Short mmCIF file of C-alpha atoms in Angstrom, two decimals:
data_model
loop_
_atom_site.label_atom_id
_atom_site.label_comp_id
_atom_site.label_asym_id
_atom_site.label_seq_id
_atom_site.Cartn_x
_atom_site.Cartn_y
_atom_site.Cartn_z
CA UNK I 1 -173.07 60.32 90.68
CA UNK I 2 -173.66 63.19 93.05
CA UNK I 3 -172.01 66.17 91.34
CA UNK I 4 -173.31 68.97 89.14
CA UNK I 5 -172.19 69.12 85.48
CA UNK I 6 -170.08 72.20 86.25
CA UNK I 7 -168.23 70.30 88.98
CA UNK I 8 -167.58 67.38 86.64
CA UNK I 9 -166.15 69.46 83.80
CA UNK I 10 -164.32 72.10 85.81
CA UNK I 11 -160.53 71.61 85.67
CA UNK I 12 -158.88 70.73 88.98
CA UNK I 13 -158.41 73.82 91.12
CA UNK I 14 -154.93 75.09 91.92
CA UNK I 15 -153.28 72.70 94.33
CA UNK I 16 -155.06 69.66 92.91
CA UNK I 17 -153.79 67.05 90.50
CA UNK I 18 -155.48 64.37 88.41
CA UNK I 19 -154.33 60.91 89.51
CA UNK I 20 -155.88 58.39 87.16
CA UNK I 21 -159.57 59.27 87.34
CA UNK I 22 -159.48 60.61 90.91
CA UNK I 23 -158.87 64.26 91.72
CA UNK I 24 -156.29 64.37 94.50
CA UNK I 25 -156.22 67.57 96.55
CA UNK I 26 -152.65 68.75 97.07
CA UNK I 27 -153.52 72.07 98.66
CA UNK I 28 -152.00 73.13 101.97
CA UNK I 29 -155.00 71.94 103.98
CA UNK I 30 -154.98 68.53 102.30
CA UNK I 31 -151.24 68.15 102.82
CA UNK I 32 -151.76 68.71 106.55
CA UNK I 33 -154.40 65.96 106.65
CA UNK I 34 -153.36 63.19 104.24
CA UNK I 35 -155.84 60.43 103.38
CA UNK I 36 -155.76 57.30 105.50
CA UNK I 37 -154.63 54.69 103.02
CA UNK I 38 -154.74 50.95 103.57
CA UNK I 39 -157.78 51.13 105.88
CA UNK I 40 -160.66 50.34 103.53
CA UNK I 41 -158.97 48.21 100.84
CA UNK I 42 -162.24 47.00 99.35
CA UNK I 43 -164.26 47.24 102.57
CA UNK I 44 -167.48 49.25 102.65
CA UNK I 45 -168.13 49.06 106.39
CA UNK I 46 -166.04 49.30 109.55
CA UNK I 47 -167.26 47.95 112.87
CA UNK I 48 -167.69 50.41 115.78
CA UNK I 49 -164.60 49.05 117.55
CA UNK I 50 -162.53 49.52 114.38
CA UNK I 51 -163.73 53.12 114.15
CA UNK I 52 -162.88 53.78 117.79
CA UNK I 53 -159.43 52.24 117.36
CA UNK I 54 -158.70 54.35 114.28
CA UNK I 55 -159.72 57.54 116.05
CA UNK I 56 -157.51 56.72 119.02
CA UNK I 57 -154.56 55.62 116.89
CA UNK I 58 -154.54 58.76 114.75
CA UNK I 59 -155.95 61.21 117.31
CA UNK I 60 -158.91 62.14 115.11
CA UNK I 61 -162.38 63.50 115.73
CA UNK I 62 -165.34 62.05 113.86
CA UNK I 63 -165.40 64.66 111.09
CA UNK I 64 -161.66 64.46 110.44
CA UNK I 65 -161.71 60.67 110.31
CA UNK I 66 -164.50 60.70 107.73
CA UNK I 67 -162.79 63.40 105.66
CA UNK I 68 -159.52 61.47 105.52
CA UNK I 69 -161.28 58.36 104.23
CA UNK I 70 -163.10 60.08 101.34
CA UNK I 71 -160.30 59.61 98.82
CA UNK I 72 -159.71 55.92 99.64
CA UNK I 73 -163.47 55.39 99.43
CA UNK I 74 -163.64 57.04 96.01
CA UNK I 75 -161.07 54.58 94.66
CA UNK I 76 -163.75 51.88 94.98
CA UNK I 77 -166.24 53.62 92.67
CA UNK I 78 -167.30 52.20 89.28
CA UNK I 79 -167.81 55.13 86.85
CA UNK I 80 -167.20 53.79 83.31
CA UNK I 81 -168.94 56.77 81.68
CA UNK I 82 -167.49 59.80 83.46
CA UNK I 83 -164.33 58.23 84.94
CA UNK I 84 -165.07 60.56 87.88
CA UNK I 85 -164.77 58.71 91.18
CA UNK I 86 -166.93 59.93 94.07
CA UNK I 87 -166.77 58.73 97.66
CA UNK I 88 -168.93 59.34 100.71
CA UNK I 89 -168.18 58.16 104.25
CA UNK I 90 -170.72 58.21 107.07
CA UNK I 91 -171.22 57.23 110.71
CA UNK I 92 -174.32 55.49 111.99
CA UNK I 93 -175.82 55.77 115.44
CA UNK I 94 -174.40 52.29 116.13
CA UNK I 95 -170.89 53.70 115.72
CA UNK I 96 -170.29 51.75 112.50
CA UNK I 97 -168.75 53.50 109.49
CA UNK I 98 -170.31 53.18 106.05
CA UNK I 99 -168.82 53.87 102.64
CA UNK I 100 -170.67 54.96 99.53
CA UNK I 101 -169.41 55.26 95.94
CA UNK I 102 -170.91 56.22 92.62
CA UNK I 103 -171.94 53.52 90.15
CA UNK I 104 -172.49 54.16 86.46
CA UNK I 105 -173.71 51.67 83.88
CA UNK I 106 -172.29 51.75 80.38
CA UNK I 107 -174.82 51.88 77.52
CA UNK I 108 -177.66 52.86 79.85
CA UNK I 109 -179.16 56.33 80.42
CA UNK I 110 -177.52 58.36 83.16
CA UNK I 111 -180.61 58.22 85.36
CA UNK I 112 -179.75 54.58 86.09
CA UNK I 113 -176.65 55.73 87.98
CA UNK I 114 -176.29 55.43 91.74
CA UNK I 115 -174.91 58.44 93.61
CA UNK I 116 -172.31 57.89 96.31
CA UNK I 117 -174.58 59.30 99.02
CA UNK I 118 -177.39 56.96 97.92
CA UNK I 119 -175.00 54.00 97.96
CA UNK I 120 -174.02 54.89 101.53
CA UNK I 121 -177.67 54.93 102.69
CA UNK I 122 -178.45 51.58 101.06
CA UNK I 123 -175.27 50.16 102.60
CA UNK I 124 -176.47 51.27 106.02
CA UNK I 125 -179.96 49.93 105.33
CA UNK I 126 -178.60 46.51 104.37
CA UNK I 127 -176.74 46.35 107.67
CA UNK I 128 -179.77 47.22 109.78
CA UNK I 129 -178.58 50.72 110.69
CA UNK I 130 -181.45 52.89 111.91
CA UNK I 131 -179.82 56.32 111.84
CA UNK I 132 -177.03 58.12 109.98
CA UNK I 133 -175.51 60.75 112.24
CA UNK I 134 -173.09 62.43 109.84
CA UNK I 135 -171.41 61.92 106.51
CA UNK I 136 -168.51 63.51 104.68
CA UNK I 137 -168.33 64.10 100.94
CA UNK I 138 -165.70 65.77 98.79
CA UNK I 139 -168.05 68.51 97.54
CA UNK I 140 -171.54 69.80 98.21
CA UNK I 141 -174.14 67.06 97.64
CA UNK I 142 -176.31 67.61 94.58
CA UNK I 143 -180.00 68.45 94.89
CA UNK I 144 -180.88 64.87 93.92
CA UNK I 145 -179.15 63.51 97.02
CA UNK I 146 -180.38 66.25 99.32
CA UNK I 147 -183.91 65.31 98.32
CA UNK I 148 -183.16 61.60 98.75
CA UNK I 149 -181.94 62.19 102.31
CA UNK I 150 -185.22 63.96 103.09
CA UNK I 151 -186.76 60.48 103.39
CA UNK I 152 -184.79 59.73 106.53
CA UNK I 153 -186.50 59.67 109.89
CA UNK I 154 -183.30 61.40 111.10
CA UNK I 155 -183.42 64.04 108.33
CA UNK I 156 -183.50 66.87 110.86
CA UNK I 157 -180.36 65.75 112.68
CA UNK I 158 -178.03 64.26 110.04
CA UNK I 159 -174.94 66.42 109.37
CA UNK I 160 -173.11 66.83 106.05
CA UNK I 161 -169.43 67.77 106.07
CA UNK I 162 -167.62 69.08 102.99
CA UNK I 163 -165.05 71.73 102.12
CA UNK I 164 -164.32 72.48 105.76
CA UNK I 165 -167.92 73.07 106.88
CA UNK I 166 -170.66 71.09 108.59
CA UNK I 167 -174.29 71.57 107.62
CA UNK I 168 -177.76 70.30 108.43
CA UNK I 169 -180.12 69.15 105.71
CA UNK I 170 -182.28 72.15 106.56
CA UNK I 171 -179.40 74.43 105.65
CA UNK I 172 -178.67 72.58 102.42
CA UNK I 173 -182.30 72.26 101.33
CA UNK I 174 -184.28 74.77 103.39
CA UNK I 175 -187.68 74.50 101.68
CA UNK I 176 -187.61 70.85 100.71
CA UNK I 177 -190.43 68.59 99.60
CA UNK I 178 -190.89 66.23 102.56
CA UNK I 179 -192.59 62.86 103.09
CA UNK I 180 -195.16 64.69 105.22
CA UNK I 181 -196.24 66.64 102.13
CA UNK I 182 -197.62 63.43 100.61
CA UNK I 183 -198.17 61.21 103.63
CA UNK I 184 -200.02 61.57 106.89
CA UNK I 185 -198.44 63.57 109.69
CA UNK I 186 -196.98 61.87 111.61
CA UNK I 187 -195.97 59.74 108.63
CA UNK I 188 -195.59 55.95 108.56
CA UNK I 189 -192.11 54.51 109.18
CA UNK I 190 -189.56 56.40 107.09
CA UNK I 191 -186.32 55.32 105.44
CA UNK I 192 -184.02 53.25 107.69
CA UNK I 193 -186.99 52.50 109.96
CA UNK I 194 -188.58 49.04 110.01
CA UNK I 195 -190.90 48.40 107.05
CA UNK I 196 -193.49 45.64 106.86
CA UNK I 197 -195.27 45.32 103.52
CA UNK I 198 -197.54 42.35 104.11
CA UNK I 199 -197.30 40.66 100.74
CA UNK I 200 -196.97 37.07 99.62
CA UNK I 201 -196.20 35.26 96.36
CA UNK I 202 -199.18 34.53 94.14
CA UNK I 203 -200.29 30.95 93.60
CA UNK I 204 -198.62 30.90 90.17
CA UNK I 205 -195.34 32.16 91.63
CA UNK I 206 -195.44 29.55 94.39
CA UNK I 207 -195.98 26.86 91.76
CA UNK I 208 -192.93 28.06 89.81
CA UNK I 209 -190.90 28.08 93.01
CA UNK I 210 -191.96 24.50 93.77
CA UNK I 211 -191.01 23.40 90.25
CA UNK I 212 -187.47 24.69 90.82
CA UNK I 213 -187.07 23.39 94.36
CA UNK I 214 -184.06 21.37 93.15
CA UNK I 215 -182.13 24.64 92.61
CA UNK I 216 -181.05 25.85 96.08
CA UNK I 217 -179.60 29.13 94.79
CA UNK I 218 -182.88 30.02 93.09
CA UNK I 219 -184.89 29.06 96.18
CA UNK I 220 -182.66 31.28 98.30
CA UNK I 221 -182.89 34.11 95.77
CA UNK I 222 -186.68 33.92 95.70
CA UNK I 223 -186.81 34.04 99.49
CA UNK I 224 -184.43 37.00 99.64
CA UNK I 225 -186.24 38.91 96.89
CA UNK I 226 -189.54 38.44 98.72
CA UNK I 227 -187.99 39.50 102.03
CA UNK I 228 -186.54 42.60 100.37
CA UNK I 229 -189.95 43.45 98.94
CA UNK I 230 -191.56 43.04 102.36
CA UNK I 231 -188.94 45.39 103.82
CA UNK I 232 -188.80 47.82 100.89
CA UNK I 233 -189.56 51.52 101.27
CA UNK I 234 -192.50 52.36 99.01
CA UNK I 235 -194.90 54.59 100.97
CA UNK I 236 -195.97 56.67 97.95
CA UNK I 237 -196.83 54.10 95.30
CA UNK I 238 -197.55 51.25 97.76
CA UNK I 239 -195.77 48.99 95.29
CA UNK I 240 -193.11 47.08 97.22
CA UNK I 241 -190.51 45.22 95.20
CA UNK I 242 -187.29 43.30 95.72
CA UNK I 243 -184.52 41.82 93.58
CA UNK I 244 -182.00 39.05 94.15
CA UNK I 245 -178.98 38.41 91.94
CA UNK I 246 -177.68 34.84 91.59
CA UNK I 247 -174.12 34.33 90.37
CA UNK I 248 -172.67 31.37 88.52
CA UNK I 249 -171.00 30.33 91.80
CA UNK I 250 -174.34 30.30 93.60
CA UNK I 251 -173.85 33.50 95.58
CA UNK I 252 -176.96 35.62 96.15
CA UNK I 253 -177.14 39.41 96.55
CA UNK I 254 -180.38 41.30 97.14
CA UNK I 255 -181.97 44.70 97.57
CA UNK I 256 -185.34 46.39 97.88
CA UNK I 257 -187.05 49.30 96.17
CA UNK I 258 -186.45 52.72 97.80
CA UNK I 259 -188.82 55.58 96.94
CA UNK I 260 -188.53 59.35 97.21
CA UNK I 261 -191.36 61.83 97.68
CA UNK I 262 -190.00 63.58 94.58
CA UNK I 263 -190.20 60.26 92.67
CA UNK I 264 -187.13 60.69 90.41
CA UNK I 265 -184.48 60.17 93.13
CA UNK I 266 -186.06 56.75 93.86
CA UNK I 267 -183.76 53.72 93.58
CA UNK I 268 -185.05 50.63 91.71
CA UNK I 269 -184.50 47.26 93.38
CA UNK I 270 -181.97 46.17 90.75
CA UNK I 271 -179.67 49.03 91.73
CA UNK I 272 -179.94 48.29 95.45
CA UNK I 273 -179.17 44.61 94.79
CA UNK I 274 -176.15 45.67 92.73
CA UNK I 275 -175.00 47.78 95.70
CA UNK I 276 -175.18 44.66 97.86
CA UNK I 277 -173.16 42.76 95.25
CA UNK I 278 -170.49 45.47 95.02
CA UNK I 279 -170.19 45.61 98.80
CA UNK I 280 -169.63 41.87 98.92
CA UNK I 281 -167.02 41.97 96.17
CA UNK I 282 -168.79 40.76 93.02
CA UNK I 283 -166.11 41.72 90.46
CA UNK I 284 -168.34 42.22 87.43
CA UNK I 285 -172.03 42.39 86.61
CA UNK I 286 -171.44 39.62 84.10
CA UNK I 287 -171.00 37.27 87.06
CA UNK I 288 -174.81 37.21 87.37
CA UNK I 289 -176.55 34.17 85.88
CA UNK I 290 -180.09 34.98 87.02
CA UNK I 291 -181.98 37.89 88.53
CA UNK I 292 -185.17 37.26 90.51
CA UNK I 293 -187.65 40.12 90.81
CA UNK I 294 -190.62 40.07 93.20
CA UNK I 295 -193.25 42.74 92.59
CA UNK I 296 -197.01 43.18 92.79
CA UNK I 297 -198.92 41.57 89.95
CA UNK I 298 -201.25 44.57 89.73
CA UNK I 299 -198.91 47.30 90.96
CA UNK I 300 -199.10 50.80 89.51
CA UNK I 301 -195.27 50.81 89.59
CA UNK I 302 -193.51 47.80 88.11
CA UNK I 303 -189.85 47.11 87.39
CA UNK I 304 -189.82 44.08 85.10
CA UNK I 305 -189.45 45.93 81.80
CA UNK I 306 -186.77 48.37 82.94
CA UNK I 307 -184.89 45.61 84.77
CA UNK I 308 -184.86 43.53 81.59
CA UNK I 309 -183.54 46.45 79.53
CA UNK I 310 -180.81 47.17 82.08
CA UNK I 311 -179.72 43.54 82.21
CA UNK I 312 -179.51 43.35 78.43
CA UNK I 313 -176.78 45.98 78.61
CA UNK I 314 -174.83 45.16 81.76
CA UNK I 315 -175.43 41.40 82.17
CA UNK I 316 -176.86 40.03 78.92
CA UNK I 317 -176.20 36.45 79.99
CA UNK I 318 -178.47 36.78 83.05
CA UNK I 319 -181.97 35.35 82.98
CA UNK I 320 -184.72 37.50 84.52
CA UNK I 321 -187.36 35.63 86.51
CA UNK I 322 -190.36 37.64 87.73
CA UNK I 323 -192.29 36.23 90.67
CA UNK I 324 -195.52 38.12 91.11
CA UNK I 325 -196.84 38.99 94.55
CA UNK I 326 -200.10 40.08 96.12
CA UNK I 327 -201.24 41.61 99.38
CA UNK I 328 -202.09 39.18 102.13
CA UNK I 329 -205.89 39.27 102.53
CA UNK I 330 -206.84 42.07 104.88
CA UNK I 331 -203.45 43.77 104.56
CA UNK I 332 -204.18 45.85 101.48
CA UNK I 333 -203.19 49.49 102.03
CA UNK I 334 -205.92 52.09 102.17
CA UNK I 335 -206.49 54.17 99.05
CA UNK I 336 -205.08 57.66 99.67
#
């Protein structure tokens, strides 16, 4: 969740009121620009033509449209620990609108949480968006998210709107730790750009896949987890990974590992797959019956143990299957 402890515990300012677990701003400025209700209603993306129609219908500029959707977006958050709903709304270069919310996981350490701004980026990534032009949040993004957004190829141009102002990432984090500080300059493809980690399943993993060829949901999950690993963003560890979640109904949701130059803001593949599941309406984590993880057999960064621990708490009924991968011969990355 992308708020400092002081912002979480501070009582609502004058002109604001607690409505359930969402702080509703009732100040004069908010009253003049009420939230646009009934637009999202469970949706986490609006097509470019929907965005254009909304702007025309309500006579809104881009920033005002985003600001008036923050509160409805926040209603879709899942914060069982803090009960503090956070929403972020952004526009991609395609013209599509993306929603992000905070996710917290009961009985797990707080560092497993997903911040609303991170959710928004993964949402855009899953839809093939190559650039986020601007986003609106209800308060200043925390340092964690500012650092996470430093991974974007469009980091120099993305705009953040909050509390009546619009800011560049350079203004919010002027002396930030950048990908170029660890990678070559110019760096390899950055976040939201096309990734191609040339890996394949090991012989043992392919044998396990063949043995379960009668299970179409598992076969699909294995293929999606591998594809997510191939497309994952792991330029620092060179340890691509992907996860696919299979539900009892046979639905499959997937996500890939996303790294940060500062390491800690990185998002494990389980969290990005959960984002995909939330976007598509999976009502509860207990709907998962199996989770398929693809990762390097000899990777310096591995997710199997932490994924198992997380599942024991949020989806204890789910089986974890780890399919190990390896670099395609000749495609191994150079040692830094």
